[in-house]
Short mmCIF file of C-alpha atoms in Angstrom, two decimals:
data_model
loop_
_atom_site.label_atom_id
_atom_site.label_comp_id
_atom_site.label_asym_id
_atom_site.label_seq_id
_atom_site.Cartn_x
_atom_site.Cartn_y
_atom_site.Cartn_z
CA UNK A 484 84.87 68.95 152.51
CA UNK A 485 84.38 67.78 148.96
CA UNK A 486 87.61 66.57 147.38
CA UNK A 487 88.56 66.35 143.33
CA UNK A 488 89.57 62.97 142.42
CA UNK A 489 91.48 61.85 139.63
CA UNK A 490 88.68 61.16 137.33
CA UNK A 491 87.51 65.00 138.04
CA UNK A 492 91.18 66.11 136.99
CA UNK A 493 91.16 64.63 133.76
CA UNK A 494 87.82 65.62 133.33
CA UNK A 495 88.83 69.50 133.91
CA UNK A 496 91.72 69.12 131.70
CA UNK A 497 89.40 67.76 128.80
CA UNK A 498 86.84 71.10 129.42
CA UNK A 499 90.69 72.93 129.29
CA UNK A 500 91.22 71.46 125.97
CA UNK A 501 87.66 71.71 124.01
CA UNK A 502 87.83 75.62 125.26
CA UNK A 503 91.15 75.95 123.35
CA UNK A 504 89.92 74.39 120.51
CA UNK A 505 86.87 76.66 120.55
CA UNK A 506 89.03 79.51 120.89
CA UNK A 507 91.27 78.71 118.29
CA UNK A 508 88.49 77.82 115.88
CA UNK A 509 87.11 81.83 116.49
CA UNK A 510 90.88 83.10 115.82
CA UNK A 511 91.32 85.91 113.38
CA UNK A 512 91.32 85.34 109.81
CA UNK A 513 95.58 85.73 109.71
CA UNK A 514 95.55 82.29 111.50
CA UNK A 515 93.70 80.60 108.13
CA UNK A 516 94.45 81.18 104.51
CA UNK A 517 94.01 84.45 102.42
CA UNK A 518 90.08 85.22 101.18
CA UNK A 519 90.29 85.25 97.37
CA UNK A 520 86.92 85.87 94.99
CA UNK A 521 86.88 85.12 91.45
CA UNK A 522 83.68 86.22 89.54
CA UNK A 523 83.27 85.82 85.99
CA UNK A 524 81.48 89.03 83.82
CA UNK A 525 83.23 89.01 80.26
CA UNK A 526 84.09 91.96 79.12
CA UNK A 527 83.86 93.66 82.58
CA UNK A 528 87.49 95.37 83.50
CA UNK A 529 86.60 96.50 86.71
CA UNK A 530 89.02 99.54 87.89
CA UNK A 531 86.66 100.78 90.96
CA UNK A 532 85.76 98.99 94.32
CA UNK A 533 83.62 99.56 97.32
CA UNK A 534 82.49 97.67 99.86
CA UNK A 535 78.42 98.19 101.51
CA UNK A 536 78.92 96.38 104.92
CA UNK A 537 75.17 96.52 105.66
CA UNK A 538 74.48 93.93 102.32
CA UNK A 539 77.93 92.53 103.25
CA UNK A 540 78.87 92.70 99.45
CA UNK A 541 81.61 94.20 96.82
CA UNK A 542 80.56 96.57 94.48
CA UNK A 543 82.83 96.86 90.94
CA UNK A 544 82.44 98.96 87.60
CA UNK A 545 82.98 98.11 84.38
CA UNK A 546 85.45 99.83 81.73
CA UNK A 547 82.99 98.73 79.00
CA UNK A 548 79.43 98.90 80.29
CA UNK A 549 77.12 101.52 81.69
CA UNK A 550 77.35 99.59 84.88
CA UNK A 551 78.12 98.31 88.26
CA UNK A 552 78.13 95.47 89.84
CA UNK A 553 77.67 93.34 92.83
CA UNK A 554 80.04 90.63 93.85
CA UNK A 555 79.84 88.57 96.79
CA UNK A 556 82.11 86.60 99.31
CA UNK A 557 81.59 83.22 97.08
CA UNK A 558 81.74 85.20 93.54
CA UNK A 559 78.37 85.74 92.99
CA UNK A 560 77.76 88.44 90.80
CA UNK A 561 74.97 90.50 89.54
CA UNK A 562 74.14 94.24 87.83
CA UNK A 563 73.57 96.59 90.92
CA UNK A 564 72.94 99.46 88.91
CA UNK A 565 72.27 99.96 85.05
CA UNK A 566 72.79 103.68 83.67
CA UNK A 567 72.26 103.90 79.94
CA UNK A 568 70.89 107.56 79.87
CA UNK A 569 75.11 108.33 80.55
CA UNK A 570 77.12 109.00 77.48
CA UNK A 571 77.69 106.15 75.59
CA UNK A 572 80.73 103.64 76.27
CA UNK A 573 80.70 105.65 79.68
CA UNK A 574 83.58 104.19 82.35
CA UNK A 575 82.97 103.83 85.77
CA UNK A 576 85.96 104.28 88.01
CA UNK A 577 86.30 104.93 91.43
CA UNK A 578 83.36 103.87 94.20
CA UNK A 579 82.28 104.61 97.46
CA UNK A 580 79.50 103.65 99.53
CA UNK A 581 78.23 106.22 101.73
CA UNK A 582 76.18 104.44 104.35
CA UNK A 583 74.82 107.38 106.31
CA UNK A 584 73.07 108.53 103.95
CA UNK A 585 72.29 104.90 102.39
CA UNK A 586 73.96 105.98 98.73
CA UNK A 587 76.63 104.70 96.19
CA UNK A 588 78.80 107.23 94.65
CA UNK A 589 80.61 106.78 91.36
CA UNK A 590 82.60 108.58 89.39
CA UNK A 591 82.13 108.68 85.81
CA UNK A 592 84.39 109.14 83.06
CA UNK A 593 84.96 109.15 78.99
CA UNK A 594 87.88 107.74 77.75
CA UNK A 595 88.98 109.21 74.36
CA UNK A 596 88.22 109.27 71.69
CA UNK A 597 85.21 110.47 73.30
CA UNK A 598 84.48 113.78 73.95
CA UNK A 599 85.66 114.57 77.47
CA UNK A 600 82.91 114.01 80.37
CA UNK A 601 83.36 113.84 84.22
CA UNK A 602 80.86 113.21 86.45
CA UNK A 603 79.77 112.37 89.86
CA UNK A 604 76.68 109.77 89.84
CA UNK A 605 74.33 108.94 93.26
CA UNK A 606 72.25 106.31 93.14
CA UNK A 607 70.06 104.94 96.09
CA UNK A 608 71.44 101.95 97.70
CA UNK A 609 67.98 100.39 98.21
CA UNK A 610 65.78 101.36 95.51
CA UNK A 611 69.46 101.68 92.93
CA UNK A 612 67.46 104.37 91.62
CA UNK A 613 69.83 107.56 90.17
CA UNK A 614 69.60 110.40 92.91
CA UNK A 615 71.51 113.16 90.70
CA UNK A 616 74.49 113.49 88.10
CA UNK A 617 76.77 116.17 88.98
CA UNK A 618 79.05 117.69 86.06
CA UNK A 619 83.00 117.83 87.11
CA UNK A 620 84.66 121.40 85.27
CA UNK A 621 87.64 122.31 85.87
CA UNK A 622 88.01 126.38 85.97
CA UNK A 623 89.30 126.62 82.88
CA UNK A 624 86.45 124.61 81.40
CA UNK A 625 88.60 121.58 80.17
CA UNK A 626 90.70 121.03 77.02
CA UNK A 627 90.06 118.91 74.10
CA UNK A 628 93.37 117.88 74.23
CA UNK A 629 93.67 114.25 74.92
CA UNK A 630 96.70 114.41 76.74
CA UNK A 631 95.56 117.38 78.52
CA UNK A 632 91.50 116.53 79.24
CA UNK A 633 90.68 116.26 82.92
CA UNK A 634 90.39 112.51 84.28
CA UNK A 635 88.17 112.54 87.39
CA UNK A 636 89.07 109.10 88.92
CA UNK A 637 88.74 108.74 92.57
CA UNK A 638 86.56 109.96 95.32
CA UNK A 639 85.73 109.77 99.15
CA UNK A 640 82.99 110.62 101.29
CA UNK A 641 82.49 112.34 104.79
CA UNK A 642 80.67 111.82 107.33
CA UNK A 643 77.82 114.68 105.53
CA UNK A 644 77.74 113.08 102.61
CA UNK A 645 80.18 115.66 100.67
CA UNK A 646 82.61 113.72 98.36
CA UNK A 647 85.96 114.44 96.84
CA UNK A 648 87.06 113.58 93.51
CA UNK A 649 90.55 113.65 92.41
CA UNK A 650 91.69 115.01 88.73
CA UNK A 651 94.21 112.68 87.68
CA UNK A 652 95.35 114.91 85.10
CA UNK A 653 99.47 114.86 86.04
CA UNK A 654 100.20 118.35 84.78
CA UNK A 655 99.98 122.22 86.72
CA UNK A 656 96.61 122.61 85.10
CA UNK A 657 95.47 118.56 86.56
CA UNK A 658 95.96 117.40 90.21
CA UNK A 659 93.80 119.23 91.71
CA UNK A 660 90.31 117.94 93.84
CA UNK A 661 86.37 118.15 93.39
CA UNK A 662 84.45 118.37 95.96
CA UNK A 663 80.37 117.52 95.52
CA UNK A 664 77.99 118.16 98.15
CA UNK A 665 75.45 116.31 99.18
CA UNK A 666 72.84 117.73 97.42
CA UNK A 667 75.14 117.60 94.02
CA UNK A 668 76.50 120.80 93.88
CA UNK A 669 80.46 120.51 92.41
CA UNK A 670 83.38 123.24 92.27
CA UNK A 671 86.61 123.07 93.12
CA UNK A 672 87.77 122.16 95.74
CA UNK A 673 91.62 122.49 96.15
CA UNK A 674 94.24 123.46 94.03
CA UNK A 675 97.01 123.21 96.24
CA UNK A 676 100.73 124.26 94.87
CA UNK A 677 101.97 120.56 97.00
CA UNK A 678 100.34 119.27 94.08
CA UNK A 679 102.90 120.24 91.91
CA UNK A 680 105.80 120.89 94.39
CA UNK A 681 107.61 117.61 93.19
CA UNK A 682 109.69 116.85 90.05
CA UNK A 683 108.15 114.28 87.52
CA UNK A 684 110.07 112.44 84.41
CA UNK A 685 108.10 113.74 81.77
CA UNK A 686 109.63 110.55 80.10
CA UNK A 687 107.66 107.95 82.15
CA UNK A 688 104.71 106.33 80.85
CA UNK A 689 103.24 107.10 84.17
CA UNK A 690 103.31 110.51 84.06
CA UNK A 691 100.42 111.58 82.63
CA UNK A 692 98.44 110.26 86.21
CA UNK A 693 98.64 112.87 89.11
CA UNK A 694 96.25 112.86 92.20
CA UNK A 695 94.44 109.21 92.41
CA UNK A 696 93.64 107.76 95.25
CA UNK A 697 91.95 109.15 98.28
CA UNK A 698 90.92 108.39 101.66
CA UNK A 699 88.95 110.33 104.39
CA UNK A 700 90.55 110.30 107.87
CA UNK A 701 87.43 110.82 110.59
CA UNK A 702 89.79 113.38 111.91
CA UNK A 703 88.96 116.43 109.61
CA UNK A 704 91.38 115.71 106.88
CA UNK A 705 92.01 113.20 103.91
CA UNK A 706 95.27 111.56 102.60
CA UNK A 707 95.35 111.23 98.70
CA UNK A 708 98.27 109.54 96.72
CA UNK A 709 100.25 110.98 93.38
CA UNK A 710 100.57 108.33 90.93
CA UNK A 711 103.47 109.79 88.61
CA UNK A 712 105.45 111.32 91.71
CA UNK A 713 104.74 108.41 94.91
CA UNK A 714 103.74 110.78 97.20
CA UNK A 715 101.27 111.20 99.94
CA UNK A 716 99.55 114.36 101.23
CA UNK A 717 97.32 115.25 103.76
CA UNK A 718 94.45 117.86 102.61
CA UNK A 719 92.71 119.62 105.19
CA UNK A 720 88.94 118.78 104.59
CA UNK A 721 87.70 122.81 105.48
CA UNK A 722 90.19 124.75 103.41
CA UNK A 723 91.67 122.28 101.29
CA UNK A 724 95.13 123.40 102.03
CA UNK A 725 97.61 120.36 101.74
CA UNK A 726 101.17 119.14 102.92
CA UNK A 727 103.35 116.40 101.67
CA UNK A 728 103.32 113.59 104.46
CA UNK A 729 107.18 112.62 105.46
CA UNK A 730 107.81 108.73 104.39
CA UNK A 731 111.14 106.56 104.30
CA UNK A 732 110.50 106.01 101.00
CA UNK A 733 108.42 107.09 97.42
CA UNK A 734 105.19 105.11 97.06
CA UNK A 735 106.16 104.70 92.85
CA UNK A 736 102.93 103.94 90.67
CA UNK A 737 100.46 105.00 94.12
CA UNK A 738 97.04 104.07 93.15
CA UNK A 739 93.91 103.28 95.25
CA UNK A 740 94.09 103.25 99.12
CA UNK A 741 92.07 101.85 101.96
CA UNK A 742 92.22 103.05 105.94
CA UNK A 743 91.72 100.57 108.91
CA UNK A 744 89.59 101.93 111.95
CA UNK A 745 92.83 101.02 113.84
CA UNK A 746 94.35 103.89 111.37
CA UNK A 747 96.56 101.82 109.55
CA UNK A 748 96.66 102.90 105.65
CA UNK A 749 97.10 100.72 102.69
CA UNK A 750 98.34 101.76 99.36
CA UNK A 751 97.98 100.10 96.13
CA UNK A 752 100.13 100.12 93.20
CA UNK A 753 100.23 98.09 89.99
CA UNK A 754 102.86 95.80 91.77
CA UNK A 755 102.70 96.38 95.45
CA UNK A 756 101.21 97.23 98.85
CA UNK A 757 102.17 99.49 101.30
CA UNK A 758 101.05 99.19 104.85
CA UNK A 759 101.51 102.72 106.52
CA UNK A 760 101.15 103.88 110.23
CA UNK A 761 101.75 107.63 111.74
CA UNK A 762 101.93 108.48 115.47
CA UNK A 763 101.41 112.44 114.85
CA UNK A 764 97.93 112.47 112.49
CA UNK A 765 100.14 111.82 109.56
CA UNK A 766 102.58 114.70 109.62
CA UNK A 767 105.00 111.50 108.82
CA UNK A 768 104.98 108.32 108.71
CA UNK A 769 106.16 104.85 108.34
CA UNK A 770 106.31 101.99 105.72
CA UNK A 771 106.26 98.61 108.11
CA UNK A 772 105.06 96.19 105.41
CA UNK A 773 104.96 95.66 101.63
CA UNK A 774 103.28 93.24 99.67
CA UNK A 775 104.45 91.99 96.53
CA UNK A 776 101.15 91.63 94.29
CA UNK A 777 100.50 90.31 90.58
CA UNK A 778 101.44 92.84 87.85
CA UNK A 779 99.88 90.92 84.84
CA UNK A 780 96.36 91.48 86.68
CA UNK A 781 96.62 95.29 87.17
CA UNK A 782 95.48 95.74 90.46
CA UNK A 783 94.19 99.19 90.83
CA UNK A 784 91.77 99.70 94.40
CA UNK A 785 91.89 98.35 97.73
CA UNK A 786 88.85 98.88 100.49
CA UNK A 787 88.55 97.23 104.08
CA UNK A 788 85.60 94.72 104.22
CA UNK A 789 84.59 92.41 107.04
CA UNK A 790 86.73 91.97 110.14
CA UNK A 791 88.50 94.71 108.81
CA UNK A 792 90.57 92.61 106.46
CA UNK A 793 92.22 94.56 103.15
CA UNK A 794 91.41 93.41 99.64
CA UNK A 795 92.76 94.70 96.41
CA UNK A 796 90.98 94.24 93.02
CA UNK A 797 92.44 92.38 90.12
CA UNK A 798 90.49 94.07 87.10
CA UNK A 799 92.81 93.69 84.79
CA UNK A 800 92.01 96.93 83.09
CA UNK A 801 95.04 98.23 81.81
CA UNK A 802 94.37 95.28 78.96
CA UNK A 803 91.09 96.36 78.45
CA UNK A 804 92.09 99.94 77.12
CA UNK A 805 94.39 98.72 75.16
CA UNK A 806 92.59 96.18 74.07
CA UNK A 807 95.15 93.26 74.50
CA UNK A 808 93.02 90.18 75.06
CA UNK A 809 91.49 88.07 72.36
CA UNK A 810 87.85 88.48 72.70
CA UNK A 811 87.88 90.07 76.12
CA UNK A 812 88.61 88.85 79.13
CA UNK A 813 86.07 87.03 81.42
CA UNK A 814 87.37 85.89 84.98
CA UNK A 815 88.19 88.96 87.50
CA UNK A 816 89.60 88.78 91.04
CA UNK A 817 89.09 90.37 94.15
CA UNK A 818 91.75 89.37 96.88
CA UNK A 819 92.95 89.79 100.64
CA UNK A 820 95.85 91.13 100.68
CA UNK A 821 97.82 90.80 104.61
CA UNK A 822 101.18 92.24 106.06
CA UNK A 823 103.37 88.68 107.38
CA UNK A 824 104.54 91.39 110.24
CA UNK A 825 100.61 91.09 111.29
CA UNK A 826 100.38 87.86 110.75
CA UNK A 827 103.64 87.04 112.76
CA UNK A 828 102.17 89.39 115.63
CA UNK A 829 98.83 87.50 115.77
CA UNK A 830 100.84 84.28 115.45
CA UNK A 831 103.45 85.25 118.58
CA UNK A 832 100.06 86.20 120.72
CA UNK A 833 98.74 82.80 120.67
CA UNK A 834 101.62 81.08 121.43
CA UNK A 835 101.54 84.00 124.53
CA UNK A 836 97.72 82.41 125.17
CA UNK A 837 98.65 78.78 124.54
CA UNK A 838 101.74 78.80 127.37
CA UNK A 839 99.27 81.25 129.63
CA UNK A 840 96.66 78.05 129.07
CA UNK A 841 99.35 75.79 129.78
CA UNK A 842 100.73 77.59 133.22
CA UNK A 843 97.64 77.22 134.32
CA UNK A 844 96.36 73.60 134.03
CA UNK A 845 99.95 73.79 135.39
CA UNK A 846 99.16 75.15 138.44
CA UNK A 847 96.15 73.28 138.82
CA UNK A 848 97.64 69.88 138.56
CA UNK A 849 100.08 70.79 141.30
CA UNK A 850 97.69 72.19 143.56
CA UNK A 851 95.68 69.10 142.82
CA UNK A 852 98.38 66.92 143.78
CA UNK A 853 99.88 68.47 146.83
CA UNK A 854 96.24 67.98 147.95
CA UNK A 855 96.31 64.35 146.95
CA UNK A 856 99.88 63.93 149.18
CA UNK A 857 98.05 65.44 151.84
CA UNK A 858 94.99 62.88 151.82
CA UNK A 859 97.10 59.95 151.68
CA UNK A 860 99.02 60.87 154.62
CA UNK A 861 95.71 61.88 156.59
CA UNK A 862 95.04 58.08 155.74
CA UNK A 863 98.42 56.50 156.83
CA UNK A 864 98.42 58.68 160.46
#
């Protein structure tokens, strides 16, 4: 019967040791430093974000320009799409790539003192040629008003292609949602009285933002945040009927939102994140983690990209309506944002593997030496 020597021990325990490293070395992202991109575009002031897995790049648009942009994991970046048959000085705000049907959808917007416009844009991902423009009206037809003018701003997609745009507009006559088929039909959508269940300080510079961002849940329903009021509510995707989602605590300032395919949701505000979970499909749910993020940047949208890691965008936008910086700023950001509570988790299960690894060269060594005793005293008899 073949025996393991010594030499064959250490041997073993070398193999033990490169497979740790290996493993190690294919650990999740939380056990290496944050992903952050910097691109440069003067002028740019991103406030939208998607992500196209299949290209495995960002998409931004541009306050400024008549249009959007690629970015990639090194900061690469270059005009996806160029639109100048849109009204002039045009905004793009929110994004979403709808990969079923191999399109980018984009919400477009005039600021004033334009005349007011709202619009839902398609555009081919391949070719990046325009599929249709869809007009956004609200029933009443829209008011010149500039405090009063609808604000499309956000949208998601379903699984048939029909998106959802949220009016910003944070009055009775605003937050309410679009909806756009895939063809490019648009009506209303809902007009839920949750919308304007809650009390709002009139006297906040916030106030004017209602309904913003907005997030499709695979289970027939969506979750869209309230800037001006920090709540959440769930819409029912056939009759648009909504309910405010129980939470701990207000989500103050609420802007974009992302959702994990684990079903974890994270909101973004101009200072913080929110990481949210729900054990009922979101009749309530809970705050486990916030993230303190840079005001002076403005971040405004947050999608999931590879590995399913979070990243907010730094677009600094807020600056470029008001027109703040001296000669427009170049350098943008697009960064990872992570929950420590995650992090600690992933950290706490390989310690878990590392003493499992561990126990069991352990075992080995004993087993290896009790049949070493045993050979020596086959030897001495």
């Amino acid at each position: 019967m073949a025996k393991l020597s010594i030499p064959s021990t250490i041997t073993l325990f070398l193999l033990l040791l490169l497979l740790l490293i290996f493993v190690i070395s294919i650990s999740p992202v939380t056990a290496g430093g944050r992903h952050i991109i910097k691109f440069r575009s003067p002028n740019l002031y991103p406030e939208g974000l998607a992500y196209d897995r299949s290209a495995q790049h960002f998409l931004v648009g541009s306050l400024h320009h008549r249009t959007i942009h690629s970015v990639s994991d090194a900061g690469v970046i270059e005009t996806f799409v160029s639109d100048p048959s849109l009204p002039e000085n045009s905004t793009f705000l929110g994004l979403a790539v709808d990969s079923i049907h191999q399109r980018l959808l984009a919400v477009v917007h005039s600021l004033p003192p334009l005349p007011p416009f709202n619009a839902l844009a398609a555009y081919d991902l391949r070719s990046r040629r325009r599929l249709f423009l869809a007009p956004l009206l609200s029933e009443d037809g829209g008011d010149n008003n500039n405090n009063r003018r609808p604000v499309a701003n956000d949208l998601a997609v379903d699984f048939e292609g029909n998106a959802y745009v949220t009016n910003s507009l944070g009055y009775p006559e605003g937050n309410f949602i679009w909806k756009v088929t895939a063809d490019g039909e648009a009506s209303v959508f809902s007009r839920s009285p949750a919308f304007n269940h809650h009390p709002v300080d009139r006297g906040a510079p916030e106030s004017y933002c209602g309904l913003n961002g907005i997030a499709y849940v695979s289970k027939g329903y969506f979750l869209v945040v309230q800037t001006n009021t920090g709540k959440l509510f769930k819409v029912d995707a056939e009759d648009g009927s909504a309910r405010t989602v129980l939470l701990p605590e207000d989500l103050p300032l609420a802007d974009g939102m992302a959702v994990r395919k684990d079903g974890t949701v994270v909101v973004v505000s101009q200072n913080k994140a929110w990481f949210l979970k729900s054990a009922d499909s979101w009749s309530e749910g809970v705050v486990y983690d916030r993230v303190d993020l840079d005001t002076e940047r403005f971040p405004t949208a947050a999608v999931v990209g590879r590995e399913e890691r979070v990243y907010v965008l730094y677009g600094s936008v807020m600056e470029g309506i008001l027109g703040n910086g001296e000669g427009g700023r170049e350098w943008f950001g697009i960064e990872e944002v992570r929950s420590e509570k995650e992090s600690g988790e992933d950290d706490n299960a390989w310690v878990y593997v590392l003493v499992g690894l561990g126990l069991a060269y352990f075992m080995f060594w004993r087993f290896q030496m009790k049949q070493l005793v045993k050979n020596m005293d086959k030897k001495i008899n």
